[in-house]
């Protein structure tokens, strides 16, 4: 039952990220968003999640994993209720930022609960596979559920649907998870480190989200870059001098964790960018409706979920490193096949071979990288390890999508015609190349023996 609640927590995180995409036109019309500002319904969530993940991970270690899980679920429930009642753009953007903070607390709390409730080895691997399947389902089913809800009940329903789910999650977490016990007063919270890290990472993610659209040399971009660099430099200085650092130096001596952080960065920059370009292909090139687009993502959702389970079994049979290399190689082949199938008159069945290979590789890699991130990490550091890996996941996604959109010629929702199709295809081939290079690099590291088993 505990694993079911943890999987539901991951489902809520991934569902909340994707469910608003298909509701954006109705949100814009209903609340009077300008075309330029509407992106912040999505970006506010991304920026706040990326900025607070490291803080959320350490808070789970120091303040209690169950406490943070329940608090995050309540944040989701409360902010979703306010979001559904919003009548102005500013309130809704603020709600999305609060939801992002909820995600930054819930993700590492959920992951660290798995890594402490289940012993390292087959039991933990199975739990991570189930947790990963729930996340994959939420990312893809979010588009379908959002389309159905918007057409049936209006855009407010994509927020109201979270309220009972998150409330049940909070109650179940409080009842089912082991009590945290009294806080260890001998361990102090690194307030200055938390402030500088959160500020620096938040500004970095903001820059990566905003600059591709507005330009890298605008005053906003330059100021954000300077402040981010300054705060992150100050964070490094603070951590070196702190007796209880937010990120203990021993974490950077853990080669397995560092390798996992590299994989999470690449994963998010490549695998996680595919839905963006597939959505453009379905809706703009072929004119799919919101519901039809959601239905088109059902097959990827199922295949990724199957891949997470296959990845867990492959770890037992071949080892975590070999499974990661195999999964990434499979994903690279799938992305290449998908790119070849993206044509102006192509049918959905022609996409399926690439979708299946890509999805299986994505699911296997997702399971493997979280096994790698937790392997050999002490129970008291599982929260910060989860925070580090999930922060690189978030930043990698922002960097990857910005680079891919630029490489594809700046394609977006307003683009059309052959230029859009060429841009989408270019991005997907670049994703295939990136995954393939990552698999090759990991295979070389295996030969040199520089990653932990």
Tab-separated table of C-alpha atoms in Angstrom:
chain	number	residue	atom	x	y	z
A	1	UNK	CA	0.000	0.000	0.000
A	2	UNK	CA	2.886	2.391	0.766
A	3	UNK	CA	4.290	1.853	-2.725
A	4	UNK	CA	0.890	2.628	-4.240
A	5	UNK	CA	0.845	5.976	-2.421
A	6	UNK	CA	4.402	6.752	-3.521
A	7	UNK	CA	3.515	5.894	-7.115
A	8	UNK	CA	0.431	8.115	-6.867
A	9	UNK	CA	2.674	10.947	-5.675
A	10	UNK	CA	4.835	10.597	-8.778
A	11	UNK	CA	1.710	10.400	-10.925
A	12	UNK	CA	0.477	13.712	-9.490
A	13	UNK	CA	3.818	15.426	-10.210
A	14	UNK	CA	4.010	14.318	-13.830
A	15	UNK	CA	0.286	14.763	-14.456
A	16	UNK	CA	0.319	18.308	-13.118
A	17	UNK	CA	3.194	19.231	-15.408
A	18	UNK	CA	1.441	18.119	-18.624
A	19	UNK	CA	-2.269	18.496	-17.978
A	20	UNK	CA	-2.356	22.260	-18.560
A	21	UNK	CA	-0.824	22.164	-22.049
A	22	UNK	CA	-4.051	21.401	-23.895
A	23	UNK	CA	-5.940	23.888	-21.689
A	24	UNK	CA	-3.690	26.843	-22.559
A	25	UNK	CA	-5.877	28.339	-25.344
A	26	UNK	CA	-8.962	28.262	-23.084
A	27	UNK	CA	-6.986	29.658	-20.130
A	28	UNK	CA	-5.680	32.478	-22.314
A	29	UNK	CA	-9.141	33.360	-23.583
A	30	UNK	CA	-10.834	32.964	-20.213
A	31	UNK	CA	-8.455	35.096	-18.164
A	32	UNK	CA	-7.242	37.514	-20.831
A	33	UNK	CA	-3.611	36.438	-21.074
A	34	UNK	CA	-1.527	38.054	-23.797
A	35	UNK	CA	0.142	35.661	-26.252
A	36	UNK	CA	3.532	36.492	-24.746
A	37	UNK	CA	2.486	35.962	-21.123
A	38	UNK	CA	0.524	32.728	-21.604
A	39	UNK	CA	3.734	30.675	-21.604
A	40	UNK	CA	4.162	31.497	-17.906
A	41	UNK	CA	1.296	29.171	-17.013
A	42	UNK	CA	3.833	26.446	-17.855
A	43	UNK	CA	7.096	28.286	-17.203
A	44	UNK	CA	6.214	29.378	-13.645
A	45	UNK	CA	5.874	25.706	-12.702
A	46	UNK	CA	9.155	24.766	-14.397
A	47	UNK	CA	11.146	27.629	-12.886
A	48	UNK	CA	9.968	27.164	-9.292
A	49	UNK	CA	10.346	23.387	-9.428
A	50	UNK	CA	13.890	23.589	-10.751
A	51	UNK	CA	14.903	26.242	-8.256
A	52	UNK	CA	13.614	24.537	-5.112
A	53	UNK	CA	14.480	20.867	-5.747
A	54	UNK	CA	17.812	20.961	-3.931
A	55	UNK	CA	16.206	22.670	-0.952
A	56	UNK	CA	13.383	20.121	-1.011
A	57	UNK	CA	15.830	17.231	-0.988
A	58	UNK	CA	17.754	18.469	2.026
A	59	UNK	CA	14.546	19.383	3.848
A	60	UNK	CA	13.415	15.765	3.499
A	61	UNK	CA	16.639	14.608	5.187
A	62	UNK	CA	16.565	17.133	8.031
A	63	UNK	CA	12.883	17.833	8.658
A	64	UNK	CA	11.431	14.408	7.911
A	65	UNK	CA	10.414	12.611	4.750
A	66	UNK	CA	6.835	11.954	5.809
A	67	UNK	CA	6.377	15.546	6.949
A	68	UNK	CA	7.631	16.918	3.627
A	69	UNK	CA	5.508	14.461	1.636
A	70	UNK	CA	2.337	15.515	3.468
A	71	UNK	CA	3.212	19.229	3.288
A	72	UNK	CA	3.860	19.008	-0.455
A	73	UNK	CA	0.572	17.182	-1.086
A	74	UNK	CA	-1.329	19.836	0.883
A	75	UNK	CA	0.414	22.563	-1.141
A	76	UNK	CA	-0.790	20.857	-4.297
A	77	UNK	CA	-4.351	20.581	-3.021
A	78	UNK	CA	-4.568	24.173	-1.791
A	79	UNK	CA	-2.897	25.786	-4.792
A	80	UNK	CA	-4.987	23.725	-7.230
A	81	UNK	CA	-8.176	24.899	-5.525
A	82	UNK	CA	-7.049	28.530	-5.792
A	83	UNK	CA	-6.012	27.922	-9.413
A	84	UNK	CA	-9.479	26.722	-10.372
A	85	UNK	CA	-10.993	29.798	-8.725
A	86	UNK	CA	-8.524	32.244	-10.315
A	87	UNK	CA	-9.952	35.235	-12.144
A	88	UNK	CA	-6.761	37.066	-13.132
A	89	UNK	CA	-3.572	36.020	-14.966
A	90	UNK	CA	-1.337	37.074	-12.083
A	91	UNK	CA	-3.093	34.833	-9.575
A	92	UNK	CA	-2.907	31.824	-11.882
A	93	UNK	CA	0.807	32.290	-12.567
A	94	UNK	CA	1.410	32.568	-8.808
A	95	UNK	CA	-0.595	29.370	-8.298
A	96	UNK	CA	1.543	27.549	-10.841
A	97	UNK	CA	4.679	28.731	-9.027
A	98	UNK	CA	3.328	27.351	-5.734
A	99	UNK	CA	2.456	24.084	-7.457
A	100	UNK	CA	6.050	23.968	-8.685
A	101	UNK	CA	7.325	24.402	-5.132
A	102	UNK	CA	5.007	21.565	-4.125
A	103	UNK	CA	6.606	19.425	-6.820
A	104	UNK	CA	10.103	20.343	-5.671
A	105	UNK	CA	9.213	19.125	-2.159
A	106	UNK	CA	7.212	16.069	-3.226
A	107	UNK	CA	9.654	14.620	-5.771
A	108	UNK	CA	12.703	14.206	-3.505
A	109	UNK	CA	10.520	13.242	-0.516
A	110	UNK	CA	8.890	10.486	-2.566
A	111	UNK	CA	12.187	9.257	-3.994
A	112	UNK	CA	13.989	9.306	-0.647
A	113	UNK	CA	11.081	7.429	0.984
A	114	UNK	CA	11.464	4.689	-1.627
A	115	UNK	CA	15.217	4.593	-1.104
A	116	UNK	CA	14.872	4.253	2.673
A	117	UNK	CA	11.758	2.059	2.922
A	118	UNK	CA	13.122	-0.503	0.463
A	119	UNK	CA	16.504	-2.155	0.845
A	120	UNK	CA	19.067	-1.554	-1.881
A	121	UNK	CA	18.868	-4.323	-4.468
A	122	UNK	CA	15.899	-6.130	-6.073
A	123	UNK	CA	13.278	-4.759	-3.655
A	124	UNK	CA	14.268	-1.133	-4.257
A	125	UNK	CA	14.648	-1.719	-7.994
A	126	UNK	CA	11.104	-3.093	-8.224
A	127	UNK	CA	9.750	-0.141	-6.243
A	128	UNK	CA	11.573	2.342	-8.514
A	129	UNK	CA	10.190	0.565	-11.585
A	130	UNK	CA	6.605	0.914	-10.303
A	131	UNK	CA	7.259	4.543	-9.338
A	132	UNK	CA	8.753	5.195	-12.775
A	133	UNK	CA	5.806	3.599	-14.569
A	134	UNK	CA	3.440	5.932	-12.691
A	135	UNK	CA	5.497	8.941	-13.753
A	136	UNK	CA	5.535	7.831	-17.377
A	137	UNK	CA	1.791	7.356	-17.289
A	138	UNK	CA	1.218	10.819	-15.868
A	139	UNK	CA	3.378	12.551	-18.474
A	140	UNK	CA	1.498	10.996	-21.366
A	141	UNK	CA	-2.004	10.534	-19.923
A	142	UNK	CA	-1.931	14.155	-18.765
A	143	UNK	CA	-2.487	15.340	-22.331
A	144	UNK	CA	-5.457	13.006	-22.808
A	145	UNK	CA	-7.040	13.769	-19.436
A	146	UNK	CA	-6.541	17.491	-19.971
A	147	UNK	CA	-8.226	17.351	-23.365
A	148	UNK	CA	-11.222	15.418	-22.060
A	149	UNK	CA	-11.658	17.655	-19.002
A	150	UNK	CA	-11.368	20.903	-20.958
A	151	UNK	CA	-13.919	19.830	-23.562
A	152	UNK	CA	-16.354	18.526	-20.936
A	153	UNK	CA	-16.003	20.995	-18.034
A	154	UNK	CA	-13.773	23.896	-19.091
A	155	UNK	CA	-10.204	24.841	-18.209
A	156	UNK	CA	-10.816	25.164	-14.462
A	157	UNK	CA	-11.304	21.399	-14.262
A	158	UNK	CA	-7.607	20.723	-14.896
A	159	UNK	CA	-6.943	22.397	-11.531
A	160	UNK	CA	-9.938	21.147	-9.559
A	161	UNK	CA	-9.162	17.517	-10.435
A	162	UNK	CA	-5.951	17.762	-8.384
A	163	UNK	CA	-7.695	18.801	-5.166
A	164	UNK	CA	-9.229	15.469	-4.050
A	165	UNK	CA	-6.265	13.453	-5.371
A	166	UNK	CA	-3.700	15.534	-3.474
A	167	UNK	CA	-5.845	15.575	-0.313
A	168	UNK	CA	-6.108	11.783	-0.343
A	169	UNK	CA	-2.370	11.611	-0.939
A	170	UNK	CA	-1.657	13.737	2.145
A	171	UNK	CA	-3.909	11.660	4.398
A	172	UNK	CA	-2.591	8.338	3.077
A	173	UNK	CA	1.018	9.464	3.474
A	174	UNK	CA	0.414	10.507	7.083
A	175	UNK	CA	-1.284	7.223	7.939
A	176	UNK	CA	0.905	4.750	6.053
A	177	UNK	CA	4.484	6.029	6.168
A	178	UNK	CA	6.681	5.533	9.249
A	179	UNK	CA	6.712	8.491	11.636
A	180	UNK	CA	9.743	10.740	11.240
A	181	UNK	CA	10.378	11.026	14.941
A	182	UNK	CA	11.710	14.125	16.684
A	183	UNK	CA	13.999	16.344	14.679
A	184	UNK	CA	17.717	15.965	15.430
A	185	UNK	CA	18.497	19.390	16.936
A	186	UNK	CA	22.238	18.792	16.558
A	187	UNK	CA	21.885	19.067	12.770
A	188	UNK	CA	21.405	22.650	11.648
A	189	UNK	CA	19.780	23.761	8.436
A	190	UNK	CA	22.123	25.677	6.115
A	191	UNK	CA	19.887	28.724	5.625
A	192	UNK	CA	22.410	30.823	3.655
A	193	UNK	CA	23.308	27.877	1.462
A	194	UNK	CA	19.622	27.177	0.837
A	195	UNK	CA	18.923	30.800	-0.117
A	196	UNK	CA	21.898	31.148	-2.466
A	197	UNK	CA	21.364	27.753	-4.123
A	198	UNK	CA	17.626	28.269	-4.575
A	199	UNK	CA	18.079	31.808	-5.906
A	200	UNK	CA	20.913	30.860	-8.247
A	201	UNK	CA	19.204	27.776	-9.678
A	202	UNK	CA	15.842	29.541	-10.002
A	203	UNK	CA	17.431	32.375	-11.994
A	204	UNK	CA	19.343	29.880	-14.125
A	205	UNK	CA	16.186	27.952	-15.026
A	206	UNK	CA	14.358	31.256	-15.629
A	207	UNK	CA	17.123	32.302	-18.016
A	208	UNK	CA	16.990	29.004	-19.900
A	209	UNK	CA	13.210	29.194	-20.217
A	210	UNK	CA	12.917	32.881	-21.153
A	211	UNK	CA	16.041	33.680	-23.201
A	212	UNK	CA	15.314	31.445	-26.231
A	213	UNK	CA	12.104	33.411	-26.872
A	214	UNK	CA	13.280	36.936	-25.962
A	215	UNK	CA	16.983	36.717	-26.847
A	216	UNK	CA	20.186	36.042	-24.933
A	217	UNK	CA	21.435	39.648	-25.043
A	218	UNK	CA	18.364	41.387	-23.604
A	219	UNK	CA	18.824	43.233	-20.295
A	220	UNK	CA	16.636	40.656	-18.509
A	221	UNK	CA	18.741	37.756	-19.773
A	222	UNK	CA	22.053	39.426	-18.964
A	223	UNK	CA	20.957	40.451	-15.462
A	224	UNK	CA	19.567	36.968	-14.769
A	225	UNK	CA	22.801	35.353	-15.952
A	226	UNK	CA	24.950	37.653	-13.823
A	227	UNK	CA	22.841	37.213	-10.695
A	228	UNK	CA	22.657	33.443	-11.161
A	229	UNK	CA	26.427	33.149	-11.579
A	230	UNK	CA	27.006	35.369	-8.542
A	231	UNK	CA	24.605	33.478	-6.294
A	232	UNK	CA	25.927	30.058	-7.339
A	233	UNK	CA	29.495	31.230	-6.741
A	234	UNK	CA	28.478	32.493	-3.309
A	235	UNK	CA	26.769	29.146	-2.686
A	236	UNK	CA	30.042	27.325	-3.420
A	237	UNK	CA	31.900	29.587	-0.961
A	238	UNK	CA	29.228	29.140	1.735
A	239	UNK	CA	29.248	25.355	1.350
A	240	UNK	CA	33.018	25.166	1.792
A	241	UNK	CA	32.829	27.068	5.088
A	242	UNK	CA	29.625	25.621	6.527
A	243	UNK	CA	29.742	22.978	9.262
A	244	UNK	CA	26.335	21.652	8.104
A	245	UNK	CA	26.288	22.370	4.347
A	246	UNK	CA	23.151	22.053	2.255
A	247	UNK	CA	25.115	19.722	-0.033
A	248	UNK	CA	27.854	17.880	1.880
A	249	UNK	CA	31.163	17.706	-0.010
A	250	UNK	CA	31.120	13.912	0.275
A	251	UNK	CA	28.264	13.828	-2.228
A	252	UNK	CA	30.595	15.053	-4.982
A	253	UNK	CA	33.046	12.278	-4.188
A	254	UNK	CA	30.381	9.687	-4.953
A	255	UNK	CA	31.178	8.657	-8.533
A	256	UNK	CA	28.009	6.671	-8.996
A	257	UNK	CA	25.886	9.684	-8.051
A	258	UNK	CA	27.883	11.992	-10.339
A	259	UNK	CA	27.461	9.566	-13.233
A	260	UNK	CA	23.725	9.354	-12.496
A	261	UNK	CA	23.478	13.159	-12.517
A	262	UNK	CA	25.092	13.180	-15.949
A	263	UNK	CA	22.592	10.614	-17.199
A	264	UNK	CA	19.608	12.514	-15.749
A	265	UNK	CA	20.810	15.695	-17.482
A	266	UNK	CA	21.097	13.939	-20.843
A	267	UNK	CA	17.838	12.047	-20.342
A	268	UNK	CA	15.840	15.199	-19.753
A	269	UNK	CA	17.537	17.085	-22.583
A	270	UNK	CA	16.739	14.325	-25.095
A	271	UNK	CA	14.043	11.804	-24.164
A	272	UNK	CA	11.926	14.353	-22.284
A	273	UNK	CA	11.950	16.798	-25.220
A	274	UNK	CA	10.299	14.366	-27.635
A	275	UNK	CA	6.670	15.055	-26.499
A	276	UNK	CA	7.094	18.778	-27.280
A	277	UNK	CA	8.022	18.092	-30.897
A	278	UNK	CA	5.508	15.284	-31.308
A	279	UNK	CA	2.775	17.639	-30.096
A	280	UNK	CA	3.779	20.156	-32.782
A	281	UNK	CA	3.768	17.384	-35.366
A	282	UNK	CA	0.351	16.050	-34.361
A	283	UNK	CA	-1.469	19.353	-33.835
A	284	UNK	CA	0.181	21.739	-36.302
A	285	UNK	CA	1.352	19.493	-39.136
A	286	UNK	CA	-1.600	17.076	-39.093
A	287	UNK	CA	-4.259	19.157	-37.337
A	288	UNK	CA	-5.084	16.757	-34.484
A	289	UNK	CA	-7.542	18.009	-31.884
A	290	UNK	CA	-6.603	18.159	-28.202
A	291	UNK	CA	-8.294	14.841	-27.463
A	292	UNK	CA	-6.825	13.179	-30.563
A	293	UNK	CA	-3.356	14.365	-29.523
A	294	UNK	CA	-3.883	12.913	-26.073
A	295	UNK	CA	-4.966	9.609	-27.617
A	296	UNK	CA	-1.852	9.627	-29.792
A	297	UNK	CA	0.253	9.655	-26.621
A	298	UNK	CA	-1.443	6.575	-25.178
A	299	UNK	CA	0.879	4.163	-26.980
A	300	UNK	CA	4.037	5.992	-25.819
A	301	UNK	CA	2.661	5.978	-22.246
A	302	UNK	CA	2.070	2.236	-22.256
A	303	UNK	CA	5.394	1.456	-23.909
A	304	UNK	CA	7.389	3.633	-21.488
A	305	UNK	CA	5.624	1.946	-18.569
A	306	UNK	CA	6.558	-1.460	-20.012
A	307	UNK	CA	10.121	-0.207	-20.421
A	308	UNK	CA	10.377	0.700	-16.731
A	309	UNK	CA	9.433	-2.845	-15.767
A	310	UNK	CA	11.745	-4.391	-18.362
A	311	UNK	CA	14.550	-2.148	-17.101
A	312	UNK	CA	14.147	-3.430	-13.548
A	313	UNK	CA	14.424	-7.036	-14.776
A	314	UNK	CA	17.375	-6.182	-17.010
A	315	UNK	CA	19.253	-4.710	-14.033
A	316	UNK	CA	18.941	-8.047	-12.241
A	317	UNK	CA	20.076	-9.949	-15.329
A	318	UNK	CA	22.837	-7.734	-16.748
A	319	UNK	CA	23.693	-5.117	-14.142
A	320	UNK	CA	22.710	-1.472	-13.905
A	321	UNK	CA	25.436	-0.038	-16.172
A	322	UNK	CA	24.897	-2.476	-19.033
A	323	UNK	CA	21.163	-1.959	-18.806
A	324	UNK	CA	21.600	1.821	-19.027
A	325	UNK	CA	23.804	1.547	-22.096
A	326	UNK	CA	21.363	-0.893	-23.702
A	327	UNK	CA	18.342	1.267	-22.918
A	328	UNK	CA	19.974	4.403	-24.288
A	329	UNK	CA	21.105	2.579	-27.439
A	330	UNK	CA	17.559	1.349	-27.968
A	331	UNK	CA	16.268	4.885	-27.430
A	332	UNK	CA	18.719	6.331	-29.965
A	333	UNK	CA	17.626	3.790	-32.568
A	334	UNK	CA	13.981	4.568	-31.845
A	335	UNK	CA	14.471	8.329	-32.175
A	336	UNK	CA	16.259	7.848	-35.509
A	337	UNK	CA	13.432	5.623	-36.785
A	338	UNK	CA	10.861	8.147	-35.569
A	339	UNK	CA	12.645	10.973	-37.377
A	340	UNK	CA	12.540	9.042	-40.645
A	341	UNK	CA	8.798	8.430	-40.233
A	342	UNK	CA	7.898	12.102	-39.685
A	343	UNK	CA	6.471	13.150	-43.057
A	344	UNK	CA	3.755	15.498	-44.232
A	345	UNK	CA	1.567	12.596	-45.392
A	346	UNK	CA	2.735	10.019	-42.844
A	347	UNK	CA	0.169	8.003	-40.939
A	348	UNK	CA	0.271	7.281	-37.214
A	349	UNK	CA	1.036	3.554	-37.688
A	350	UNK	CA	4.253	4.485	-39.521
A	351	UNK	CA	5.442	6.191	-36.340
A	352	UNK	CA	4.887	3.145	-34.147
A	353	UNK	CA	8.214	1.280	-34.705
A	354	UNK	CA	10.156	4.363	-33.637
A	355	UNK	CA	7.757	5.143	-30.792
A	356	UNK	CA	8.020	1.604	-29.425
A	357	UNK	CA	11.831	1.457	-29.542
A	358	UNK	CA	12.148	4.966	-28.112
A	359	UNK	CA	9.613	4.293	-25.363
A	360	UNK	CA	11.205	1.023	-24.276
A	361	UNK	CA	14.617	2.682	-24.106
A	362	UNK	CA	13.200	5.678	-22.233
A	363	UNK	CA	11.462	3.533	-19.630
A	364	UNK	CA	14.527	1.371	-19.053
A	365	UNK	CA	16.841	4.391	-18.767
A	366	UNK	CA	14.436	6.139	-16.357
A	367	UNK	CA	14.471	3.185	-13.974
A	368	UNK	CA	18.224	2.684	-14.293
A	369	UNK	CA	19.261	6.263	-13.631
A	370	UNK	CA	17.315	6.452	-10.350
A	371	UNK	CA	18.747	3.124	-9.221
A	372	UNK	CA	22.198	4.562	-9.970
A	373	UNK	CA	21.442	7.807	-8.104
A	374	UNK	CA	20.530	5.965	-4.900
A	375	UNK	CA	23.079	3.134	-4.970
A	376	UNK	CA	25.610	3.321	-2.150
A	377	UNK	CA	24.184	6.559	-0.680
A	378	UNK	CA	23.701	6.612	3.102
A	379	UNK	CA	20.065	6.788	4.332
A	380	UNK	CA	20.641	10.232	5.844
A	381	UNK	CA	21.773	11.592	2.466
A	382	UNK	CA	19.087	10.046	0.261
A	383	UNK	CA	17.064	13.265	0.189
A	384	UNK	CA	19.907	15.482	-0.977
A	385	UNK	CA	21.037	12.822	-3.476
A	386	UNK	CA	17.504	12.795	-4.894
A	387	UNK	CA	17.520	16.607	-4.928
A	388	UNK	CA	20.823	16.734	-6.814
A	389	UNK	CA	19.731	14.216	-9.433
A	390	UNK	CA	16.301	15.793	-9.902
A	391	UNK	CA	17.827	19.292	-10.164
A	392	UNK	CA	20.094	18.167	-13.000
A	393	UNK	CA	17.022	16.534	-14.559
A	394	UNK	CA	15.160	19.849	-14.488
A	395	UNK	CA	18.059	21.997	-15.681
A	396	UNK	CA	18.931	19.463	-18.379
A	397	UNK	CA	15.397	19.635	-19.715
A	398	UNK	CA	15.454	23.431	-19.898
A	399	UNK	CA	18.868	23.480	-21.614
A	400	UNK	CA	17.998	20.650	-23.978
A	401	UNK	CA	14.700	22.092	-25.154
A	402	UNK	CA	16.237	25.551	-25.660
A	403	UNK	CA	19.057	24.087	-27.762
A	404	UNK	CA	16.738	21.836	-29.761
A	405	UNK	CA	14.271	24.634	-30.517
A	406	UNK	CA	17.154	26.844	-31.677
A	407	UNK	CA	18.578	24.001	-33.765
A	408	UNK	CA	15.172	23.374	-35.309
A	409	UNK	CA	14.985	26.979	-36.433
A	410	UNK	CA	12.866	28.333	-33.595
A	411	UNK	CA	9.813	26.212	-34.370
A	412	UNK	CA	6.785	26.870	-32.191
A	413	UNK	CA	3.037	26.737	-32.022
A	414	UNK	CA	2.698	29.568	-34.562
A	415	UNK	CA	4.944	27.989	-37.192
A	416	UNK	CA	3.477	26.031	-40.098
A	417	UNK	CA	4.221	24.296	-43.365
A	418	UNK	CA	7.315	22.526	-44.576
A	419	UNK	CA	9.595	24.620	-42.403
A	420	UNK	CA	7.914	23.375	-39.247
A	421	UNK	CA	8.122	19.743	-40.368
A	422	UNK	CA	11.816	20.112	-41.236
A	423	UNK	CA	12.468	21.704	-37.867
A	424	UNK	CA	10.662	18.942	-35.959
A	425	UNK	CA	12.528	16.272	-37.912
A	426	UNK	CA	15.876	18.003	-37.302
A	427	UNK	CA	15.190	18.137	-33.565
A	428	UNK	CA	14.273	14.435	-33.395
A	429	UNK	CA	17.431	13.432	-35.291
A	430	UNK	CA	19.457	15.605	-32.906
A	431	UNK	CA	17.815	13.797	-29.991
A	432	UNK	CA	18.818	10.460	-31.513
A	433	UNK	CA	22.412	11.694	-31.875
A	434	UNK	CA	22.498	13.000	-28.299
A	435	UNK	CA	21.205	9.746	-26.818
A	436	UNK	CA	23.625	7.728	-28.939
A	437	UNK	CA	26.603	9.828	-27.851
A	438	UNK	CA	25.510	9.426	-24.229
A	439	UNK	CA	25.332	5.645	-24.604
A	440	UNK	CA	28.804	5.609	-26.164
A	441	UNK	CA	30.263	7.795	-23.401
A	442	UNK	CA	28.731	5.592	-20.705
A	443	UNK	CA	30.082	2.467	-22.408
A	444	UNK	CA	33.572	4.000	-22.449
A	445	UNK	CA	33.300	4.860	-18.757
A	446	UNK	CA	32.328	1.265	-18.071
A	447	UNK	CA	35.467	0.033	-19.797
A	448	UNK	CA	37.613	2.343	-17.709
A	449	UNK	CA	35.796	1.294	-14.538
A	450	UNK	CA	35.105	4.868	-13.422
A	451	UNK	CA	31.463	4.355	-12.492
A	452	UNK	CA	30.216	2.396	-9.525
A	453	UNK	CA	28.178	-0.794	-10.135
